[in-house]
Amino acid sequence: MKFSHFILMVCVLPSSLKAQNKATITISNNSVLDRKETVAAIKWKDIVASYPQIDTANFTIINSKTKKQIPFQLEHKGQSTIQNLLVQIDIKAKSSLQLFIQKGKPEKFISKTFARFVPERLDDFAWENDKIAFRTYGKALEKTEGDAYGFDVWVKRTSKLVLNDRYKRNDYHIDHGDGLDYYHVGYTLGAGNMAPFVKDTIRYSGNYHRWKILDNGPLRTTFQLIYDSWNAGGIKVQAIKTISIDAGSQLNRIENVYTFDDKKPLPVVVGIIRREKAGVILLNEQQGIMGYWEPTFEKEGTTAVATILSTPAKKMWVDKEQLLTLTSVKNNEPIVYYSGAAWDKAGQITNSKQWQDYLDHFNQELQNPFIINVKDTSITKK
């Protein structure tokens, strides 16, 4: 009897040992800037290398300090396989944050980014995050009285997603408490669109004709706009624009690929429409930052717009219609820049100095990316 009891004990002990598989992500901010509401991307291959048993439908990300779950997203970039794990975090300057990946049921987090094709409004394509919203114009609007070439801004003063409600209401030029569309684009580049600049002339394309959503929230939305070929001052050009918007950011990341039959680089400009009344203009060629604090409209408030290049700015200037930054691209090679907007009635950026500070801070963040390390921290518990 004692012997059989001993055998039972031997059999039970191994089954009482539970292996808790998990990995630890260390995100280091070595800059002198505090980083708030920042979306960080961790390569999925690094996650799998440290946590090969991970179940993509049954894991959580835990903040090591608060012990609470944080929002995350599996980014595909239009691929069938996962490319990155996205997390939204705050990190003080010269400090690090540890996140634990472990098995468990993730909480339901509110989506903070969204984009969609809007066929009911003449083929608009619209996108937003918890700070600001944008749209561009499609094929159905071409060559009509209401056509426009640039990016449009929909200002908002709520963290909620508003696009669907505004289109459903079909009354987005009036502020119903969450913002409105009072931004005028016309035949300009609007809020930071890009176009070829050949023989000292902006060579506008037609509107986008095809689109593709690569990821759609909750922390990052990415989509492509495809433009048919057009005559850019004697050069046949095609374009694909890949636009990403992150939760918490006032600016989009825009990656353009121009295809053209020329060995020479193609000159291109990024533009911001200028208003008749005076505003505050920022032209920083050295840093590639072009900013505009628009004149205030009595009822609607003030919109701020900006672009930041990742390639050298050859020239910046202001003409009667637009603020312009000149750079160049090579055939079939991507060019990356950032453009976006803010609204003073949202209550976070309320004057031109704060807008300039935001842009400087954003640019410094680009120059000082996070250092990310993933390691296996599986433990065995009794």
mmCIF file of C-alpha atoms in Angstrom:
data_model
loop_
_atom_site.group_PDB
_atom_site.id
_atom_site.type_symbol
_atom_site.label_atom_id
_atom_site.label_comp_id
_atom_site.label_asym_id
_atom_site.label_seq_id
_atom_site.Cartn_x
_atom_site.Cartn_y
_atom_site.Cartn_z
ATOM 1 C CA MET A 1 0.000 0.000 0.000
ATOM 2 C CA LYS A 2 2.821 2.388 0.898
ATOM 3 C CA PHE A 3 4.718 1.393 -2.216
ATOM 4 C CA SER A 4 1.737 2.068 -4.530
ATOM 5 C CA HIS A 5 1.235 5.461 -2.826
ATOM 6 C CA PHE A 6 4.895 6.298 -3.519
ATOM 7 C CA ILE A 7 4.478 5.401 -7.190
ATOM 8 C CA LEU A 8 1.443 7.703 -7.380
ATOM 9 C CA MET A 9 3.471 10.559 -5.905
ATOM 10 C CA VAL A 10 6.225 10.070 -8.478
ATOM 11 C CA CYS A 11 3.656 10.178 -11.277
ATOM 12 C CA VAL A 12 1.915 13.289 -9.962
ATOM 13 C CA LEU A 13 5.002 15.443 -9.370
ATOM 14 C CA PRO A 14 6.016 15.896 -13.017
ATOM 15 C CA SER A 15 2.487 16.923 -13.997
ATOM 16 C CA SER A 16 2.486 19.609 -11.297
ATOM 17 C CA LEU A 17 5.373 21.426 -12.987
ATOM 18 C CA LYS A 18 3.967 24.092 -15.303
ATOM 19 C CA ALA A 19 6.111 25.793 -17.921
ATOM 20 C CA GLN A 20 5.033 29.395 -18.496
ATOM 21 C CA ASN A 21 6.403 30.305 -21.904
ATOM 22 C CA LYS A 22 6.983 33.992 -22.416
ATOM 23 C CA ALA A 23 9.392 36.506 -23.867
ATOM 24 C CA THR A 24 10.541 39.914 -22.708
ATOM 25 C CA ILE A 25 10.730 42.930 -24.985
ATOM 26 C CA THR A 26 13.058 45.705 -23.853
ATOM 27 C CA ILE A 27 12.484 49.040 -25.574
ATOM 28 C CA SER A 28 15.170 51.647 -24.923
ATOM 29 C CA ASN A 29 14.809 55.366 -25.537
ATOM 30 C CA ASN A 30 18.384 56.653 -25.608
ATOM 31 C CA SER A 31 17.390 60.146 -26.724
ATOM 32 C CA VAL A 32 16.859 63.210 -24.525
ATOM 33 C CA LEU A 33 13.175 63.276 -25.531
ATOM 34 C CA ASP A 34 10.232 61.890 -23.630
ATOM 35 C CA ARG A 35 8.206 59.707 -25.994
ATOM 36 C CA LYS A 36 4.436 59.740 -25.518
ATOM 37 C CA GLU A 37 1.726 57.779 -27.323
ATOM 38 C CA THR A 38 4.363 56.352 -29.647
ATOM 39 C CA VAL A 39 3.753 53.245 -31.730
ATOM 40 C CA ALA A 40 6.789 50.955 -31.720
ATOM 41 C CA ALA A 41 7.301 48.097 -34.183
ATOM 42 C CA ILE A 42 8.964 44.850 -33.073
ATOM 43 C CA LYS A 43 9.951 42.426 -35.799
ATOM 44 C CA TRP A 44 7.745 39.366 -35.617
ATOM 45 C CA LYS A 45 10.615 37.062 -36.549
ATOM 46 C CA ASP A 46 12.382 38.182 -33.363
ATOM 47 C CA ILE A 47 9.273 37.379 -31.340
ATOM 48 C CA VAL A 48 9.001 33.895 -32.818
ATOM 49 C CA ALA A 49 12.706 33.233 -32.327
ATOM 50 C CA SER A 50 12.320 33.880 -28.604
ATOM 51 C CA TYR A 51 8.818 32.488 -28.177
ATOM 52 C CA PRO A 52 8.307 29.781 -30.851
ATOM 53 C CA GLN A 53 5.195 28.372 -29.139
ATOM 54 C CA ILE A 54 3.305 31.653 -29.335
ATOM 55 C CA ASP A 55 -0.369 31.370 -30.263
ATOM 56 C CA THR A 56 -1.281 34.496 -32.246
ATOM 57 C CA ALA A 57 -4.880 34.293 -31.040
ATOM 58 C CA ASN A 58 -4.065 33.746 -27.384
ATOM 59 C CA PHE A 59 -1.364 36.008 -26.008
ATOM 60 C CA THR A 60 -1.109 39.293 -24.121
ATOM 61 C CA ILE A 61 1.405 42.108 -23.789
ATOM 62 C CA ILE A 62 1.993 43.145 -20.169
ATOM 63 C CA ASN A 63 3.674 46.346 -19.007
ATOM 64 C CA SER A 64 6.246 45.182 -16.449
ATOM 65 C CA LYS A 65 5.707 48.288 -14.289
ATOM 66 C CA THR A 66 1.924 48.588 -14.234
ATOM 67 C CA LYS A 67 1.296 44.830 -14.631
ATOM 68 C CA LYS A 68 -1.537 45.749 -17.009
ATOM 69 C CA GLN A 69 -2.174 44.738 -20.602
ATOM 70 C CA ILE A 70 -1.328 47.251 -23.288
ATOM 71 C CA PRO A 71 -2.838 47.531 -26.792
ATOM 72 C CA PHE A 72 -1.076 45.752 -29.623
ATOM 73 C CA GLN A 73 -1.529 44.973 -33.299
ATOM 74 C CA LEU A 74 -0.177 42.317 -35.624
ATOM 75 C CA GLU A 75 1.016 44.217 -38.683
ATOM 76 C CA HIS A 76 0.924 42.360 -42.010
ATOM 77 C CA LYS A 77 1.800 45.123 -44.518
ATOM 78 C CA GLY A 78 -0.472 43.404 -47.000
ATOM 79 C CA GLN A 79 1.307 40.055 -46.601
ATOM 80 C CA SER A 80 -0.216 36.757 -45.503
ATOM 81 C CA THR A 81 2.408 36.433 -42.778
ATOM 82 C CA ILE A 82 2.856 38.735 -39.777
ATOM 83 C CA GLN A 83 5.609 41.318 -40.238
ATOM 84 C CA ASN A 84 5.651 43.261 -36.966
ATOM 85 C CA LEU A 85 4.148 43.433 -33.521
ATOM 86 C CA LEU A 86 2.978 47.003 -32.873
ATOM 87 C CA VAL A 87 2.590 48.433 -29.372
ATOM 88 C CA GLN A 88 1.723 51.932 -28.188
ATOM 89 C CA ILE A 89 3.912 53.118 -25.319
ATOM 90 C CA ASP A 90 5.208 56.042 -23.273
ATOM 91 C CA ILE A 91 8.917 56.141 -22.374
ATOM 92 C CA LYS A 92 10.810 58.847 -20.571
ATOM 93 C CA ALA A 93 14.088 60.176 -21.980
ATOM 94 C CA LYS A 94 17.171 58.029 -21.369
ATOM 95 C CA SER A 95 15.162 55.124 -20.017
ATOM 96 C CA SER A 96 13.833 51.689 -20.945
ATOM 97 C CA LEU A 97 10.560 49.837 -20.767
ATOM 98 C CA GLN A 98 10.075 46.102 -20.416
ATOM 99 C CA LEU A 99 7.063 44.306 -21.841
ATOM 100 C CA PHE A 100 6.162 40.667 -21.201
ATOM 101 C CA ILE A 101 4.595 38.466 -23.848
ATOM 102 C CA GLN A 102 2.668 35.641 -22.287
ATOM 103 C CA LYS A 103 -0.175 33.284 -22.923
ATOM 104 C CA GLY A 104 -3.628 34.656 -22.161
ATOM 105 C CA LYS A 105 -6.764 36.223 -23.519
ATOM 106 C CA PRO A 106 -6.136 39.769 -24.755
ATOM 107 C CA GLU A 107 -8.484 42.523 -23.701
ATOM 108 C CA LYS A 108 -10.591 44.279 -26.306
ATOM 109 C CA PHE A 109 -8.958 47.608 -27.084
ATOM 110 C CA ILE A 110 -10.597 50.518 -28.859
ATOM 111 C CA SER A 111 -9.411 51.008 -32.419
ATOM 112 C CA LYS A 112 -7.585 54.310 -32.867
ATOM 113 C CA THR A 113 -6.968 54.261 -36.636
ATOM 114 C CA PHE A 114 -9.209 53.569 -39.614
ATOM 115 C CA ALA A 115 -9.409 53.990 -43.389
ATOM 116 C CA ARG A 116 -11.884 53.142 -46.103
ATOM 117 C CA PHE A 117 -12.928 53.673 -49.690
ATOM 118 C CA VAL A 118 -16.049 55.849 -49.829
ATOM 119 C CA PRO A 119 -17.957 55.006 -53.030
ATOM 120 C CA GLU A 120 -21.083 56.813 -51.818
ATOM 121 C CA ARG A 121 -19.133 60.118 -51.944
ATOM 122 C CA LEU A 122 -17.682 60.036 -55.463
ATOM 123 C CA ASP A 123 -14.851 57.600 -54.684
ATOM 124 C CA ASP A 124 -13.302 59.476 -51.766
ATOM 125 C CA PHE A 125 -10.649 57.632 -49.811
ATOM 126 C CA ALA A 126 -10.617 58.737 -46.160
ATOM 127 C CA TRP A 127 -8.481 57.898 -43.150
ATOM 128 C CA GLU A 128 -8.096 58.997 -39.533
ATOM 129 C CA ASN A 129 -6.650 58.356 -36.113
ATOM 130 C CA ASP A 130 -7.550 59.580 -32.642
ATOM 131 C CA LYS A 131 -6.132 63.053 -33.414
ATOM 132 C CA ILE A 132 -6.977 64.098 -36.973
ATOM 133 C CA ALA A 133 -8.555 62.905 -40.241
ATOM 134 C CA PHE A 134 -7.829 63.197 -43.973
ATOM 135 C CA ARG A 135 -9.238 62.344 -47.352
ATOM 136 C CA THR A 136 -8.213 62.341 -50.992
ATOM 137 C CA TYR A 137 -10.247 62.270 -54.150
ATOM 138 C CA GLY A 138 -11.008 59.469 -56.553
ATOM 139 C CA LYS A 139 -11.799 58.796 -60.181
ATOM 140 C CA ALA A 140 -15.500 59.742 -59.989
ATOM 141 C CA LEU A 141 -14.610 63.331 -59.058
ATOM 142 C CA GLU A 142 -12.142 63.887 -61.900
ATOM 143 C CA LYS A 143 -12.865 66.790 -64.237
ATOM 144 C CA THR A 144 -15.865 67.928 -62.208
ATOM 145 C CA GLU A 145 -16.398 71.299 -60.600
ATOM 146 C CA GLY A 146 -15.535 69.969 -57.156
ATOM 147 C CA ASP A 147 -12.299 68.211 -58.145
ATOM 148 C CA ALA A 148 -9.156 68.833 -56.104
ATOM 149 C CA TYR A 149 -5.582 67.571 -56.387
ATOM 150 C CA GLY A 150 -4.225 67.605 -52.854
ATOM 151 C CA PHE A 151 -4.907 66.008 -49.495
ATOM 152 C CA ASP A 152 -7.865 67.307 -47.510
ATOM 153 C CA VAL A 153 -7.966 67.721 -43.706
ATOM 154 C CA TRP A 154 -10.931 66.886 -41.493
ATOM 155 C CA VAL A 155 -10.275 68.492 -38.129
ATOM 156 C CA LYS A 156 -11.558 66.776 -34.999
ATOM 157 C CA ARG A 157 -11.646 67.347 -31.240
ATOM 158 C CA THR A 158 -12.465 63.862 -30.082
ATOM 159 C CA SER A 159 -10.412 60.701 -29.795
ATOM 160 C CA LYS A 160 -13.311 58.735 -31.288
ATOM 161 C CA LEU A 161 -13.321 57.697 -34.937
ATOM 162 C CA VAL A 162 -15.675 59.975 -36.840
ATOM 163 C CA LEU A 163 -15.433 59.237 -40.562
ATOM 164 C CA ASN A 164 -18.358 56.856 -40.869
ATOM 165 C CA ASP A 165 -20.678 59.078 -38.840
ATOM 166 C CA ARG A 166 -19.775 62.163 -40.843
ATOM 167 C CA TYR A 167 -20.303 60.483 -44.196
ATOM 168 C CA LYS A 168 -23.567 58.976 -42.983
ATOM 169 C CA ARG A 169 -24.742 62.392 -41.803
ATOM 170 C CA ASN A 170 -23.576 63.941 -45.087
ATOM 171 C CA ASP A 171 -23.185 67.215 -43.231
ATOM 172 C CA TYR A 172 -19.487 67.381 -42.443
ATOM 173 C CA HIS A 173 -19.023 71.084 -43.203
ATOM 174 C CA ILE A 174 -20.788 71.927 -39.936
ATOM 175 C CA ASP A 175 -19.293 71.243 -36.494
ATOM 176 C CA HIS A 176 -21.673 68.981 -34.574
ATOM 177 C CA GLY A 177 -19.376 68.869 -31.580
ATOM 178 C CA ASP A 178 -16.532 66.680 -32.831
ATOM 179 C CA GLY A 179 -15.046 68.857 -35.604
ATOM 180 C CA LEU A 180 -15.695 69.420 -39.295
ATOM 181 C CA ASP A 181 -14.286 69.812 -42.787
ATOM 182 C CA TYR A 182 -13.549 73.463 -43.494
ATOM 183 C CA TYR A 183 -10.181 72.962 -45.203
ATOM 184 C CA HIS A 184 -10.032 74.148 -48.817
ATOM 185 C CA VAL A 185 -7.792 72.243 -51.261
ATOM 186 C CA GLY A 186 -8.686 73.256 -54.820
ATOM 187 C CA TYR A 187 -6.101 72.871 -57.550
ATOM 188 C CA THR A 188 -3.146 72.679 -55.171
ATOM 189 C CA LEU A 189 -1.297 69.980 -53.255
ATOM 190 C CA GLY A 190 -3.487 70.754 -50.254
ATOM 191 C CA ALA A 191 -2.181 69.384 -46.970
ATOM 192 C CA GLY A 192 1.118 67.875 -48.058
ATOM 193 C CA ASN A 193 0.624 65.948 -51.270
ATOM 194 C CA MET A 194 3.578 65.417 -53.636
ATOM 195 C CA ALA A 195 3.869 65.785 -57.421
ATOM 196 C CA PRO A 196 6.585 65.980 -60.110
ATOM 197 C CA PHE A 197 8.088 69.428 -60.696
ATOM 198 C CA VAL A 198 9.279 69.506 -64.291
ATOM 199 C CA LYS A 199 10.380 72.654 -66.159
ATOM 200 C CA ASP A 200 9.515 74.773 -63.118
ATOM 201 C CA THR A 201 5.909 73.582 -63.167
ATOM 202 C CA ILE A 202 3.952 71.263 -60.857
ATOM 203 C CA ARG A 203 2.786 68.307 -62.966
ATOM 204 C CA TYR A 204 -0.352 67.109 -61.200
ATOM 205 C CA SER A 205 -1.568 63.573 -61.734
ATOM 206 C CA GLY A 206 -5.159 62.571 -62.102
ATOM 207 C CA ASN A 207 -6.909 61.305 -58.989
ATOM 208 C CA TYR A 208 -6.144 57.845 -57.669
ATOM 209 C CA HIS A 209 -7.912 55.060 -59.601
ATOM 210 C CA ARG A 210 -7.164 52.009 -57.444
ATOM 211 C CA TRP A 211 -6.655 51.396 -53.757
ATOM 212 C CA LYS A 212 -5.596 48.650 -51.379
ATOM 213 C CA ILE A 213 -5.760 48.466 -47.578
ATOM 214 C CA LEU A 214 -2.708 46.698 -46.112
ATOM 215 C CA ASP A 215 -3.555 47.023 -42.391
ATOM 216 C CA ASN A 216 -6.511 48.689 -40.688
ATOM 217 C CA GLY A 217 -5.950 49.357 -36.998
ATOM 218 C CA PRO A 218 -6.211 49.361 -34.117
ATOM 219 C CA LEU A 219 -2.837 51.142 -33.796
ATOM 220 C CA ARG A 220 -1.725 51.616 -37.397
ATOM 221 C CA THR A 221 -3.613 51.836 -40.657
ATOM 222 C CA THR A 222 -1.738 51.494 -43.951
ATOM 223 C CA PHE A 223 -3.110 51.666 -47.469
ATOM 224 C CA GLN A 224 -1.994 52.207 -51.051
ATOM 225 C CA LEU A 225 -3.296 54.604 -53.668
ATOM 226 C CA ILE A 226 -2.433 53.733 -57.260
ATOM 227 C CA TYR A 227 -2.321 56.409 -59.947
ATOM 228 C CA ASP A 228 -2.506 55.778 -63.684
ATOM 229 C CA SER A 229 0.303 57.144 -65.847
ATOM 230 C CA TRP A 230 0.247 60.802 -66.805
ATOM 231 C CA ASN A 231 2.359 63.244 -68.807
ATOM 232 C CA ALA A 232 4.618 65.141 -66.407
ATOM 233 C CA GLY A 233 6.086 67.775 -68.724
ATOM 234 C CA GLY A 234 7.086 65.280 -71.379
ATOM 235 C CA ILE A 235 7.923 62.468 -68.955
ATOM 236 C CA LYS A 236 5.507 59.555 -68.603
ATOM 237 C CA VAL A 237 5.071 58.905 -64.876
ATOM 238 C CA GLN A 238 3.184 56.373 -62.752
ATOM 239 C CA ALA A 239 2.862 56.488 -58.972
ATOM 240 C CA ILE A 240 2.007 54.295 -56.004
ATOM 241 C CA LYS A 241 1.555 56.070 -52.669
ATOM 242 C CA THR A 242 1.657 54.023 -49.466
ATOM 243 C CA ILE A 243 0.261 55.979 -46.517
ATOM 244 C CA SER A 244 0.393 54.986 -42.849
ATOM 245 C CA ILE A 245 -1.195 56.723 -39.889
ATOM 246 C CA ASP A 246 -0.364 55.762 -36.304
ATOM 247 C CA ALA A 247 -2.438 56.232 -33.196
ATOM 248 C CA GLY A 248 -1.420 59.350 -31.321
ATOM 249 C CA SER A 249 0.316 61.048 -34.253
ATOM 250 C CA GLN A 250 -0.568 64.264 -36.072
ATOM 251 C CA LEU A 251 1.470 63.192 -39.122
ATOM 252 C CA ASN A 252 1.193 60.478 -41.753
ATOM 253 C CA ARG A 253 4.126 58.488 -43.071
ATOM 254 C CA ILE A 254 3.992 58.581 -46.873
ATOM 255 C CA GLU A 255 6.102 56.403 -49.138
ATOM 256 C CA ASN A 256 5.872 57.219 -52.834
ATOM 257 C CA VAL A 257 7.271 55.161 -55.700
ATOM 258 C CA TYR A 258 7.442 56.905 -59.066
ATOM 259 C CA THR A 259 8.083 54.916 -62.225
ATOM 260 C CA PHE A 260 9.338 56.811 -65.257
ATOM 261 C CA ASP A 261 11.582 56.298 -68.295
ATOM 262 C CA ASP A 262 14.497 58.525 -67.429
ATOM 263 C CA LYS A 263 17.910 57.819 -65.969
ATOM 264 C CA LYS A 264 18.014 61.233 -64.337
ATOM 265 C CA PRO A 265 16.320 61.778 -60.977
ATOM 266 C CA LEU A 266 12.839 63.258 -61.185
ATOM 267 C CA PRO A 267 12.332 66.577 -59.374
ATOM 268 C CA VAL A 268 9.290 66.539 -57.093
ATOM 269 C CA VAL A 269 7.677 69.020 -54.726
ATOM 270 C CA VAL A 270 5.663 68.659 -51.544
ATOM 271 C CA GLY A 271 3.129 71.445 -51.113
ATOM 272 C CA ILE A 272 0.790 73.119 -48.632
ATOM 273 C CA ILE A 273 -1.945 75.462 -49.812
ATOM 274 C CA ARG A 274 -1.521 79.071 -48.684
ATOM 275 C CA ARG A 275 -4.390 81.291 -47.537
ATOM 276 C CA GLU A 276 -4.986 84.911 -48.545
ATOM 277 C CA LYS A 277 -4.669 86.272 -45.017
ATOM 278 C CA ALA A 278 -1.393 86.144 -43.128
ATOM 279 C CA GLY A 279 -0.397 83.064 -41.194
ATOM 280 C CA VAL A 280 2.841 81.845 -39.616
ATOM 281 C CA ILE A 281 5.200 80.104 -42.054
ATOM 282 C CA LEU A 282 8.116 77.873 -41.062
ATOM 283 C CA LEU A 283 10.700 76.939 -43.714
ATOM 284 C CA ASN A 284 13.614 74.926 -42.329
ATOM 285 C CA GLU A 285 15.589 73.656 -45.320
ATOM 286 C CA GLN A 286 18.343 72.140 -43.209
ATOM 287 C CA GLN A 287 15.946 69.871 -41.314
ATOM 288 C CA GLY A 288 13.488 69.443 -44.202
ATOM 289 C CA ILE A 289 10.598 70.842 -42.143
ATOM 290 C CA MET A 290 7.923 73.000 -43.766
ATOM 291 C CA GLY A 291 5.186 74.201 -41.437
ATOM 292 C CA TYR A 292 2.189 76.482 -41.666
ATOM 293 C CA TRP A 293 0.002 77.924 -38.920
ATOM 294 C CA GLU A 294 -2.961 79.099 -40.956
ATOM 295 C CA PRO A 295 -4.810 82.367 -40.365
ATOM 296 C CA THR A 296 -7.632 81.908 -37.882
ATOM 297 C CA PHE A 297 -11.186 81.606 -39.127
ATOM 298 C CA GLU A 298 -13.603 83.260 -36.724
ATOM 299 C CA LYS A 299 -15.902 80.298 -36.184
ATOM 300 C CA GLU A 300 -13.768 77.338 -37.213
ATOM 301 C CA GLY A 301 -10.487 78.150 -35.486
ATOM 302 C CA THR A 302 -6.987 77.488 -36.807
ATOM 303 C CA THR A 303 -5.598 74.563 -38.786
ATOM 304 C CA ALA A 304 -1.874 73.803 -38.754
ATOM 305 C CA VAL A 305 -0.254 71.808 -41.572
ATOM 306 C CA ALA A 306 3.297 70.519 -42.075
ATOM 307 C CA THR A 307 5.595 68.242 -44.038
ATOM 308 C CA ILE A 308 8.924 66.687 -43.061
ATOM 309 C CA LEU A 309 11.283 65.199 -45.647
ATOM 310 C CA SER A 310 13.595 62.249 -45.107
ATOM 311 C CA THR A 311 15.608 63.261 -48.206
ATOM 312 C CA PRO A 312 17.567 66.526 -48.565
ATOM 313 C CA ALA A 313 15.485 69.594 -49.342
ATOM 314 C CA LYS A 314 17.001 71.338 -52.350
ATOM 315 C CA LYS A 315 14.877 74.426 -51.985
ATOM 316 C CA MET A 316 11.902 75.815 -50.069
ATOM 317 C CA TRP A 317 9.829 78.771 -51.170
ATOM 318 C CA VAL A 318 6.399 80.385 -51.040
ATOM 319 C CA ASP A 319 4.443 81.381 -54.134
ATOM 320 C CA LYS A 320 1.018 82.968 -54.438
ATOM 321 C CA GLU A 321 -0.794 79.677 -53.875
ATOM 322 C CA GLN A 322 1.441 77.290 -51.936
ATOM 323 C CA LEU A 323 4.385 76.602 -49.673
ATOM 324 C CA LEU A 324 6.699 74.286 -51.605
ATOM 325 C CA THR A 325 9.675 72.036 -50.874
ATOM 326 C CA LEU A 326 11.768 70.663 -53.716
ATOM 327 C CA THR A 327 13.593 67.336 -53.665
ATOM 328 C CA SER A 328 14.132 64.510 -56.167
ATOM 329 C CA VAL A 329 13.458 60.799 -56.618
ATOM 330 C CA LYS A 330 15.004 58.002 -58.636
ATOM 331 C CA ASN A 331 13.055 55.714 -60.931
ATOM 332 C CA ASN A 332 11.196 52.988 -59.045
ATOM 333 C CA GLU A 333 12.870 53.830 -55.727
ATOM 334 C CA PRO A 334 10.765 54.834 -52.701
ATOM 335 C CA ILE A 335 10.853 58.298 -51.221
ATOM 336 C CA VAL A 336 9.558 58.714 -47.661
ATOM 337 C CA TYR A 337 8.215 61.879 -46.100
ATOM 338 C CA TYR A 338 5.713 62.885 -43.431
ATOM 339 C CA SER A 339 2.726 65.194 -43.673
ATOM 340 C CA GLY A 340 -0.183 66.020 -41.443
ATOM 341 C CA ALA A 341 -2.176 68.586 -39.544
ATOM 342 C CA ALA A 342 -3.512 69.757 -36.191
ATOM 343 C CA TRP A 343 -6.440 71.893 -34.997
ATOM 344 C CA ASP A 344 -6.273 74.421 -32.199
ATOM 345 C CA LYS A 345 -9.814 73.607 -31.017
ATOM 346 C CA ALA A 346 -8.667 70.084 -30.155
ATOM 347 C CA GLY A 347 -6.937 71.802 -27.239
ATOM 348 C CA GLN A 348 -3.502 70.167 -27.498
ATOM 349 C CA ILE A 349 -1.636 72.345 -30.008
ATOM 350 C CA THR A 350 -3.061 75.840 -29.698
ATOM 351 C CA ASN A 351 -0.447 78.212 -31.171
ATOM 352 C CA SER A 352 2.288 78.352 -33.797
ATOM 353 C CA LYS A 353 5.098 77.887 -31.263
ATOM 354 C CA GLN A 354 3.577 74.647 -30.004
ATOM 355 C CA TRP A 355 3.187 73.452 -33.604
ATOM 356 C CA GLN A 356 6.820 74.219 -34.350
ATOM 357 C CA ASP A 357 7.894 72.432 -31.151
ATOM 358 C CA TYR A 358 5.799 69.409 -32.106
ATOM 359 C CA LEU A 359 7.430 69.225 -35.544
ATOM 360 C CA ASP A 360 10.940 69.585 -34.105
ATOM 361 C CA HIS A 361 10.194 66.865 -31.562
ATOM 362 C CA PHE A 362 8.740 64.579 -34.244
ATOM 363 C CA ASN A 363 11.793 65.072 -36.444
ATOM 364 C CA GLN A 364 14.145 64.294 -33.569
ATOM 365 C CA GLU A 365 12.201 61.105 -32.884
ATOM 366 C CA LEU A 366 12.815 60.067 -36.483
ATOM 367 C CA GLN A 367 16.535 60.641 -35.976
ATOM 368 C CA ASN A 368 16.592 58.665 -32.713
ATOM 369 C CA PRO A 369 14.662 55.405 -33.164
ATOM 370 C CA PHE A 370 14.067 53.025 -30.286
ATOM 371 C CA ILE A 371 16.536 50.234 -29.606
ATOM 372 C CA ILE A 372 14.537 47.023 -29.239
ATOM 373 C CA ASN A 373 15.674 43.689 -27.843
ATOM 374 C CA VAL A 374 13.623 40.494 -27.505
ATOM 375 C CA LYS A 375 14.750 37.549 -25.397
ATOM 376 C CA ASP A 376 13.347 34.264 -24.181
ATOM 377 C CA THR A 377 12.384 34.465 -20.506
ATOM 378 C CA SER A 378 10.492 31.198 -20.159
ATOM 379 C CA ILE A 379 10.278 30.090 -16.557
ATOM 380 C CA THR A 380 9.289 26.879 -14.844
ATOM 381 C CA LYS A 381 7.021 27.097 -11.830
ATOM 382 C CA LYS A 382 5.814 24.559 -9.294
#
